[in-house]
Amino acid sequence: SQQGEEDPQALSIQEGENATMNCSYKTSINNLQWYRQNSGRGLVHLILIRSNEREKHSGRLRVTLDTSKKSSSLLITASRAADTASYFCATDSTSGSRLTFGEGTQLTVNP
Amino acid sequence: EAGVTQFPSHSVIEKGQTVTLRCDPISGHDNLYWYRRVMGKEIKFLLHFVKESKQDESGMPNNRFLAERTGGTYSTLKVQPAELEDSGVYFCASSRAVVGGYTFGSGTRLTVV
């Protein structure tokens, strides 16, 4: 089943602006995580939010989780050119340990 | 602690050839996972090892892919024979616990020409 669907698929903003990416999923989860992939290379873990949490902050990142709507959002404030990357949400379900990723959002921050 | 290490970082092979990717997990992590992202699409699960045993290999696309984890340490993923659609980035991750706490490697970019 498709899970971790994200929107928008692509987002282009100017440096200093905020970027918001959304993710939806379909099954019950233990955790939801956000990752970043730079230039087609490795995955970098950004933040994990547990199913009993509603909001979490880490530096310029703010993640929300609404389990009733099965959705999450990632907000990057005061964006920088170095934030240009693909961003993925990933869920691990209550029935297993593997992560299910969405298609990702390609964020471009223009200097 | 050292992170998850993947070799090679980039591989270019011809269609029909064989390629072996390697993943060294974090020492003490019993759980090892392979994922891949092909054609710029979503990242998909391939399989999960617990120590040397395959816990879940439901994501392996076909029998051209063979994963091993002898001795429960490093893992290899062999593609034989490689096809054009196998091009993409192959990620390995390890964790101590089954739920959460994943650490991903930097990935192997495979290009099949």
PDB file of C-alpha atoms in Angstrom:
ATOM      1  CA  SER A   1       0.000   0.000   0.000  1.00  0.00           C
ATOM      2  CA  GLN A   2       1.206   3.515  -0.646  1.00  0.00           C
ATOM      3  CA  GLN A   3       2.182   5.327   2.446  1.00  0.00           C
ATOM      4  CA  GLY A   4       4.123   8.414   3.323  1.00  0.00           C
ATOM      5  CA  GLU A   5       2.792  10.368   0.394  1.00  0.00           C
ATOM      6  CA  GLU A   6       4.186  13.835   0.376  1.00  0.00           C
ATOM      7  CA  ASP A   7       3.241  17.122  -1.055  1.00  0.00           C
ATOM      8  CA  PRO A   8       4.304  19.206  -2.695  1.00  0.00           C
ATOM      9  CA  GLN A   9       6.502  17.095  -4.926  1.00  0.00           C
ATOM     10  CA  ALA A  10       8.659  20.119  -5.644  1.00  0.00           C
ATOM     11  CA  LEU A  11       9.021  23.406  -3.826  1.00  0.00           C
ATOM     12  CA  SER A  12      11.128  26.374  -4.844  1.00  0.00           C
ATOM     13  CA  ILE A  13      11.609  29.291  -2.463  1.00  0.00           C
ATOM     14  CA  GLN A  14      13.951  32.171  -1.796  1.00  0.00           C
ATOM     15  CA  GLU A  15      16.560  32.112   0.908  1.00  0.00           C
ATOM     16  CA  GLY A  16      15.142  33.320   4.200  1.00  0.00           C
ATOM     17  CA  GLU A  17      11.623  32.101   3.492  1.00  0.00           C
ATOM     18  CA  ASN A  18       9.979  29.230   5.335  1.00  0.00           C
ATOM     19  CA  ALA A  19       9.354  25.887   3.661  1.00  0.00           C
ATOM     20  CA  THR A  20       6.519  23.574   4.616  1.00  0.00           C
ATOM     21  CA  MET A  21       6.250  19.993   3.439  1.00  0.00           C
ATOM     22  CA  ASN A  22       3.415  17.625   4.203  1.00  0.00           C
ATOM     23  CA  CYS A  23       3.208  13.885   4.497  1.00  0.00           C
ATOM     24  CA  SER A  24       0.261  11.505   4.759  1.00  0.00           C
ATOM     25  CA  TYR A  25       0.233   7.861   5.692  1.00  0.00           C
ATOM     26  CA  LYS A  26      -2.306   5.082   5.908  1.00  0.00           C
ATOM     27  CA  THR A  27      -1.517   2.598   8.656  1.00  0.00           C
ATOM     28  CA  SER A  28      -1.028   2.874  12.395  1.00  0.00           C
ATOM     29  CA  ILE A  29       2.493   3.936  13.242  1.00  0.00           C
ATOM     30  CA  ASN A  30       4.980   3.867  16.096  1.00  0.00           C
ATOM     31  CA  ASN A  31       7.065   6.751  14.849  1.00  0.00           C
ATOM     32  CA  LEU A  32       7.344   9.126  11.942  1.00  0.00           C
ATOM     33  CA  GLN A  33      10.706  10.361  10.829  1.00  0.00           C
ATOM     34  CA  TRP A  34      11.933  12.957   8.386  1.00  0.00           C
ATOM     35  CA  TYR A  35      15.069  12.476   6.323  1.00  0.00           C
ATOM     36  CA  ARG A  36      17.015  14.570   3.876  1.00  0.00           C
ATOM     37  CA  GLN A  37      18.911  13.376   0.830  1.00  0.00           C
ATOM     38  CA  ASN A  38      21.435  15.727  -0.707  1.00  0.00           C
ATOM     39  CA  SER A  39      22.287  15.483  -4.391  1.00  0.00           C
ATOM     40  CA  GLY A  40      21.270  11.857  -4.712  1.00  0.00           C
ATOM     41  CA  ARG A  41      23.571  10.722  -1.940  1.00  0.00           C
ATOM     42  CA  GLY A  42      23.080   9.454   1.594  1.00  0.00           C
ATOM     43  CA  LEU A  43      20.084   9.836   3.828  1.00  0.00           C
ATOM     44  CA  VAL A  44      20.446  12.110   6.799  1.00  0.00           C
ATOM     45  CA  HIS A  45      18.077  11.677   9.711  1.00  0.00           C
ATOM     46  CA  LEU A  46      16.501  14.978  10.688  1.00  0.00           C
ATOM     47  CA  ILE A  47      13.933  14.324  13.362  1.00  0.00           C
ATOM     48  CA  LEU A  48      11.730  11.600  14.832  1.00  0.00           C
ATOM     49  CA  ILE A  49       8.314  12.157  16.311  1.00  0.00           C
ATOM     50  CA  ARG A  50       6.541   9.410  18.232  1.00  0.00           C
ATOM     51  CA  SER A  51       2.910   8.574  17.732  1.00  0.00           C
ATOM     52  CA  ASN A  52       1.979  10.051  21.115  1.00  0.00           C
ATOM     53  CA  GLU A  53       3.643  13.372  20.348  1.00  0.00           C
ATOM     54  CA  ARG A  54       2.004  16.231  18.483  1.00  0.00           C
ATOM     55  CA  GLU A  55       4.862  18.617  17.850  1.00  0.00           C
ATOM     56  CA  LYS A  56       8.604  18.587  18.021  1.00  0.00           C
ATOM     57  CA  HIS A  57      11.313  21.148  17.388  1.00  0.00           C
ATOM     58  CA  SER A  58      14.961  20.817  16.461  1.00  0.00           C
ATOM     59  CA  GLY A  59      16.828  23.961  15.543  1.00  0.00           C
ATOM     60  CA  ARG A  60      15.116  25.461  12.493  1.00  0.00           C
ATOM     61  CA  LEU A  61      12.928  22.384  12.094  1.00  0.00           C
ATOM     62  CA  ARG A  62       9.417  21.996  13.398  1.00  0.00           C
ATOM     63  CA  VAL A  63       7.489  18.771  12.912  1.00  0.00           C
ATOM     64  CA  THR A  64       3.831  18.210  13.666  1.00  0.00           C
ATOM     65  CA  LEU A  65       1.948  14.952  13.757  1.00  0.00           C
ATOM     66  CA  ASP A  66      -1.807  14.490  13.580  1.00  0.00           C
ATOM     67  CA  THR A  67      -2.582  10.824  14.045  1.00  0.00           C
ATOM     68  CA  SER A  68      -6.311  11.397  13.589  1.00  0.00           C
ATOM     69  CA  LYS A  69      -5.639  12.670  10.077  1.00  0.00           C
ATOM     70  CA  LYS A  70      -2.616  10.426   9.576  1.00  0.00           C
ATOM     71  CA  SER A  71      -0.525  13.356   8.491  1.00  0.00           C
ATOM     72  CA  SER A  72       2.638  15.203   9.401  1.00  0.00           C
ATOM     73  CA  SER A  73       4.276  18.409   8.362  1.00  0.00           C
ATOM     74  CA  LEU A  74       7.869  19.565   8.330  1.00  0.00           C
ATOM     75  CA  LEU A  75       8.551  23.275   8.584  1.00  0.00           C
ATOM     76  CA  ILE A  76      12.001  24.652   7.874  1.00  0.00           C
ATOM     77  CA  THR A  77      12.290  28.241   8.999  1.00  0.00           C
ATOM     78  CA  ALA A  78      14.653  30.860   7.604  1.00  0.00           C
ATOM     79  CA  SER A  79      15.739  28.567   4.796  1.00  0.00           C
ATOM     80  CA  ARG A  80      19.259  28.565   3.394  1.00  0.00           C
ATOM     81  CA  ALA A  81      20.657  27.540   0.035  1.00  0.00           C
ATOM     82  CA  ALA A  82      22.273  24.589   1.805  1.00  0.00           C
ATOM     83  CA  ASP A  83      18.795  23.279   2.654  1.00  0.00           C
ATOM     84  CA  THR A  84      18.337  22.401  -1.021  1.00  0.00           C
ATOM     85  CA  ALA A  85      17.703  18.650  -0.999  1.00  0.00           C
ATOM     86  CA  SER A  86      15.022  15.979  -1.216  1.00  0.00           C
ATOM     87  CA  TYR A  87      13.026  15.526   1.951  1.00  0.00           C
ATOM     88  CA  PHE A  88      11.293  12.288   2.873  1.00  0.00           C
ATOM     89  CA  CYS A  89       8.996  11.230   5.605  1.00  0.00           C
ATOM     90  CA  ALA A  90       9.176   7.634   6.752  1.00  0.00           C
ATOM     91  CA  THR A  91       6.944   5.635   9.018  1.00  0.00           C
ATOM     92  CA  ASP A  92       7.434   2.399  10.878  1.00  0.00           C
ATOM     93  CA  SER A  93       4.182   0.660  11.510  1.00  0.00           C
ATOM     94  CA  THR A  94       2.948  -1.084  14.603  1.00  0.00           C
ATOM     95  CA  SER A  95       3.163  -4.380  12.712  1.00  0.00           C
ATOM     96  CA  GLY A  96       6.796  -4.255  11.712  1.00  0.00           C
ATOM     97  CA  SER A  97      10.114  -2.501  11.873  1.00  0.00           C
ATOM     98  CA  ARG A  98      10.746  -1.584   8.261  1.00  0.00           C
ATOM     99  CA  LEU A  99      10.378   2.018   7.192  1.00  0.00           C
ATOM    100  CA  THR A 100       7.953   3.079   4.513  1.00  0.00           C
ATOM    101  CA  PHE A 101       9.014   6.198   2.668  1.00  0.00           C
ATOM    102  CA  GLY A 102       7.087   8.634   0.593  1.00  0.00           C
ATOM    103  CA  GLU A 103       8.142   9.900  -2.809  1.00  0.00           C
ATOM    104  CA  GLY A 104       9.732  12.937  -1.251  1.00  0.00           C
ATOM    105  CA  THR A 105       9.656  16.668  -1.773  1.00  0.00           C
ATOM    106  CA  GLN A 106      12.419  18.295  -3.782  1.00  0.00           C
ATOM    107  CA  LEU A 107      13.171  21.581  -2.071  1.00  0.00           C
ATOM    108  CA  THR A 108      15.164  24.218  -3.901  1.00  0.00           C
ATOM    109  CA  VAL A 109      16.252  27.276  -1.971  1.00  0.00           C
ATOM    110  CA  ASN A 110      17.430  30.034  -4.262  1.00  0.00           C
ATOM    111  CA  PRO A 111      20.119  32.370  -2.941  1.00  0.00           C
TER     112      PRO A 111
ATOM    113  CA  GLU B   1      31.021   5.130  17.251  1.00  0.00           C
ATOM    114  CA  ALA B   2      31.665   4.623  13.542  1.00  0.00           C
ATOM    115  CA  GLY B   3      28.652   5.003  11.296  1.00  0.00           C
ATOM    116  CA  VAL B   4      27.205   2.701   8.683  1.00  0.00           C
ATOM    117  CA  THR B   5      29.672   2.334   5.835  1.00  0.00           C
ATOM    118  CA  GLN B   6      28.797   1.414   2.284  1.00  0.00           C
ATOM    119  CA  PHE B   7      31.105   0.402  -0.545  1.00  0.00           C
ATOM    120  CA  PRO B   8      31.496   1.458  -3.259  1.00  0.00           C
ATOM    121  CA  SER B   9      30.075   4.945  -3.193  1.00  0.00           C
ATOM    122  CA  HIS B  10      29.455   4.814  -6.919  1.00  0.00           C
ATOM    123  CA  SER B  11      29.465   1.974  -9.429  1.00  0.00           C
ATOM    124  CA  VAL B  12      28.975   2.114 -13.179  1.00  0.00           C
ATOM    125  CA  ILE B  13      28.478  -1.220 -14.906  1.00  0.00           C
ATOM    126  CA  GLU B  14      27.141  -2.499 -18.181  1.00  0.00           C
ATOM    127  CA  LYS B  15      23.840  -4.246 -18.516  1.00  0.00           C
ATOM    128  CA  GLY B  16      24.286  -7.930 -17.884  1.00  0.00           C
ATOM    129  CA  GLN B  17      27.246  -7.558 -15.566  1.00  0.00           C
ATOM    130  CA  THR B  18      27.341  -8.387 -11.892  1.00  0.00           C
ATOM    131  CA  VAL B  19      27.772  -5.908  -9.077  1.00  0.00           C
ATOM    132  CA  THR B  20      28.187  -6.495  -5.364  1.00  0.00           C
ATOM    133  CA  LEU B  21      27.398  -3.793  -2.869  1.00  0.00           C
ATOM    134  CA  ARG B  22      28.667  -3.974   0.657  1.00  0.00           C
ATOM    135  CA  CYS B  23      27.368  -2.558   3.901  1.00  0.00           C
ATOM    136  CA  ASP B  24      29.182  -2.468   7.231  1.00  0.00           C
ATOM    137  CA  PRO B  25      26.696  -1.711   9.998  1.00  0.00           C
ATOM    138  CA  ILE B  26      27.449  -0.090  13.308  1.00  0.00           C
ATOM    139  CA  SER B  27      29.126  -2.597  15.580  1.00  0.00           C
ATOM    140  CA  GLY B  28      26.591  -4.301  17.822  1.00  0.00           C
ATOM    141  CA  HIS B  29      23.604  -3.507  15.624  1.00  0.00           C
ATOM    142  CA  ASP B  30      21.800  -6.766  15.000  1.00  0.00           C
ATOM    143  CA  ASN B  31      19.300  -5.236  12.584  1.00  0.00           C
ATOM    144  CA  LEU B  32      20.450  -4.417   9.074  1.00  0.00           C
ATOM    145  CA  TYR B  33      18.206  -3.094   6.307  1.00  0.00           C
ATOM    146  CA  TRP B  34      18.599  -2.502   2.591  1.00  0.00           C
ATOM    147  CA  TYR B  35      16.561   0.125   0.757  1.00  0.00           C
ATOM    148  CA  ARG B  36      16.837   1.643  -2.686  1.00  0.00           C
ATOM    149  CA  ARG B  37      15.663   4.682  -4.583  1.00  0.00           C
ATOM    150  CA  VAL B  38      15.364   4.161  -8.303  1.00  0.00           C
ATOM    151  CA  MET B  39      14.575   6.672 -11.041  1.00  0.00           C
ATOM    152  CA  GLY B  40      14.155   9.474  -8.518  1.00  0.00           C
ATOM    153  CA  LYS B  41      11.099   7.801  -7.057  1.00  0.00           C
ATOM    154  CA  GLU B  42      10.289   6.830  -3.512  1.00  0.00           C
ATOM    155  CA  ILE B  43      12.710   4.936  -1.337  1.00  0.00           C
ATOM    156  CA  LYS B  44      11.643   1.314  -1.119  1.00  0.00           C
ATOM    157  CA  PHE B  45      12.427  -1.361   1.396  1.00  0.00           C
ATOM    158  CA  LEU B  46      14.313  -4.387   0.103  1.00  0.00           C
ATOM    159  CA  LEU B  47      15.017  -6.593   3.101  1.00  0.00           C
ATOM    160  CA  HIS B  48      15.787  -6.834   6.785  1.00  0.00           C
ATOM    161  CA  PHE B  49      18.381  -8.991   8.529  1.00  0.00           C
ATOM    162  CA  VAL B  50      18.420  -9.826  12.189  1.00  0.00           C
ATOM    163  CA  LYS B  51      21.958 -10.968  12.742  1.00  0.00           C
ATOM    164  CA  GLU B  52      22.580 -13.417   9.901  1.00  0.00           C
ATOM    165  CA  SER B  53      18.942 -14.338   9.334  1.00  0.00           C
ATOM    166  CA  LYS B  54      16.625 -12.772   6.793  1.00  0.00           C
ATOM    167  CA  GLN B  55      13.729 -11.457   8.836  1.00  0.00           C
ATOM    168  CA  ASP B  56      11.811  -9.941   5.934  1.00  0.00           C
ATOM    169  CA  GLU B  57      12.788 -10.083   2.288  1.00  0.00           C
ATOM    170  CA  SER B  58       9.436  -9.183   0.844  1.00  0.00           C
ATOM    171  CA  GLY B  59      10.835  -6.096  -0.867  1.00  0.00           C
ATOM    172  CA  MET B  60      13.390  -7.893  -3.023  1.00  0.00           C
ATOM    173  CA  PRO B  61      12.273  -7.162  -6.584  1.00  0.00           C
ATOM    174  CA  ASN B  62      13.282 -10.451  -8.241  1.00  0.00           C
ATOM    175  CA  ASN B  63      15.742 -13.314  -8.124  1.00  0.00           C
ATOM    176  CA  ARG B  64      18.491 -11.256  -9.723  1.00  0.00           C
ATOM    177  CA  PHE B  65      19.054  -9.776  -6.276  1.00  0.00           C
ATOM    178  CA  LEU B  66      20.815 -11.788  -3.581  1.00  0.00           C
ATOM    179  CA  ALA B  67      21.587 -10.476  -0.116  1.00  0.00           C
ATOM    180  CA  GLU B  68      23.765 -12.153   2.443  1.00  0.00           C
ATOM    181  CA  ARG B  69      24.984 -11.420   5.916  1.00  0.00           C
ATOM    182  CA  THR B  70      27.379 -14.176   6.832  1.00  0.00           C
ATOM    183  CA  GLY B  71      28.352 -14.149  10.477  1.00  0.00           C
ATOM    184  CA  GLY B  72      25.875 -11.415  11.218  1.00  0.00           C
ATOM    185  CA  THR B  73      28.341  -8.633  10.582  1.00  0.00           C
ATOM    186  CA  TYR B  74      28.622  -6.947   7.193  1.00  0.00           C
ATOM    187  CA  SER B  75      26.137  -7.564   4.418  1.00  0.00           C
ATOM    188  CA  THR B  76      26.438  -7.809   0.661  1.00  0.00           C
ATOM    189  CA  LEU B  77      23.815  -7.212  -1.980  1.00  0.00           C
ATOM    190  CA  LYS B  78      24.583  -8.785  -5.325  1.00  0.00           C
ATOM    191  CA  VAL B  79      22.781  -7.904  -8.525  1.00  0.00           C
ATOM    192  CA  GLN B  80      23.265 -10.505 -11.259  1.00  0.00           C
ATOM    193  CA  PRO B  81      22.701  -9.802 -14.085  1.00  0.00           C
ATOM    194  CA  ALA B  82      22.156  -6.074 -13.743  1.00  0.00           C
ATOM    195  CA  GLU B  83      19.443  -4.393 -15.801  1.00  0.00           C
ATOM    196  CA  LEU B  84      18.999  -0.738 -16.713  1.00  0.00           C
ATOM    197  CA  GLU B  85      16.089  -0.339 -14.285  1.00  0.00           C
ATOM    198  CA  ASP B  86      18.352  -1.315 -11.385  1.00  0.00           C
ATOM    199  CA  SER B  87      20.053   2.082 -11.578  1.00  0.00           C
ATOM    200  CA  GLY B  88      19.529   4.113  -8.453  1.00  0.00           C
ATOM    201  CA  VAL B  89      20.848   4.679  -4.979  1.00  0.00           C
ATOM    202  CA  TYR B  90      21.048   1.722  -2.626  1.00  0.00           C
ATOM    203  CA  PHE B  91      20.909   2.507   1.064  1.00  0.00           C
ATOM    204  CA  CYS B  92      21.846   0.387   4.006  1.00  0.00           C
ATOM    205  CA  ALA B  93      20.735   1.086   7.560  1.00  0.00           C
ATOM    206  CA  SER B  94      21.347  -0.558  10.885  1.00  0.00           C
ATOM    207  CA  SER B  95      19.762  -0.375  14.299  1.00  0.00           C
ATOM    208  CA  ARG B  96      20.214  -1.908  17.706  1.00  0.00           C
ATOM    209  CA  ALA B  97      16.507  -2.102  18.438  1.00  0.00           C
ATOM    210  CA  VAL B  98      13.794  -3.242  16.089  1.00  0.00           C
ATOM    211  CA  VAL B  99      11.808  -0.041  16.404  1.00  0.00           C
ATOM    212  CA  GLY B 100      13.418   3.306  15.679  1.00  0.00           C
ATOM    213  CA  GLY B 101      17.053   4.312  16.011  1.00  0.00           C
ATOM    214  CA  TYR B 102      18.038   3.711  12.396  1.00  0.00           C
ATOM    215  CA  THR B 103      21.356   4.952  11.069  1.00  0.00           C
ATOM    216  CA  PHE B 104      21.704   5.082   7.316  1.00  0.00           C
ATOM    217  CA  GLY B 105      24.869   4.812   5.300  1.00  0.00           C
ATOM    218  CA  SER B 106      25.775   7.312   2.623  1.00  0.00           C
ATOM    219  CA  GLY B 107      24.473   5.020  -0.092  1.00  0.00           C
ATOM    220  CA  THR B 108      25.848   3.428  -3.231  1.00  0.00           C
ATOM    221  CA  ARG B 109      24.879   5.047  -6.488  1.00  0.00           C
ATOM    222  CA  LEU B 110      24.531   2.294  -9.084  1.00  0.00           C
ATOM    223  CA  THR B 111      24.438   3.216 -12.741  1.00  0.00           C
ATOM    224  CA  VAL B 112      23.721   0.484 -15.274  1.00  0.00           C
ATOM    225  CA  VAL B 113      24.461   1.476 -18.861  1.00  0.00           C
TER     226      VAL B 113
END
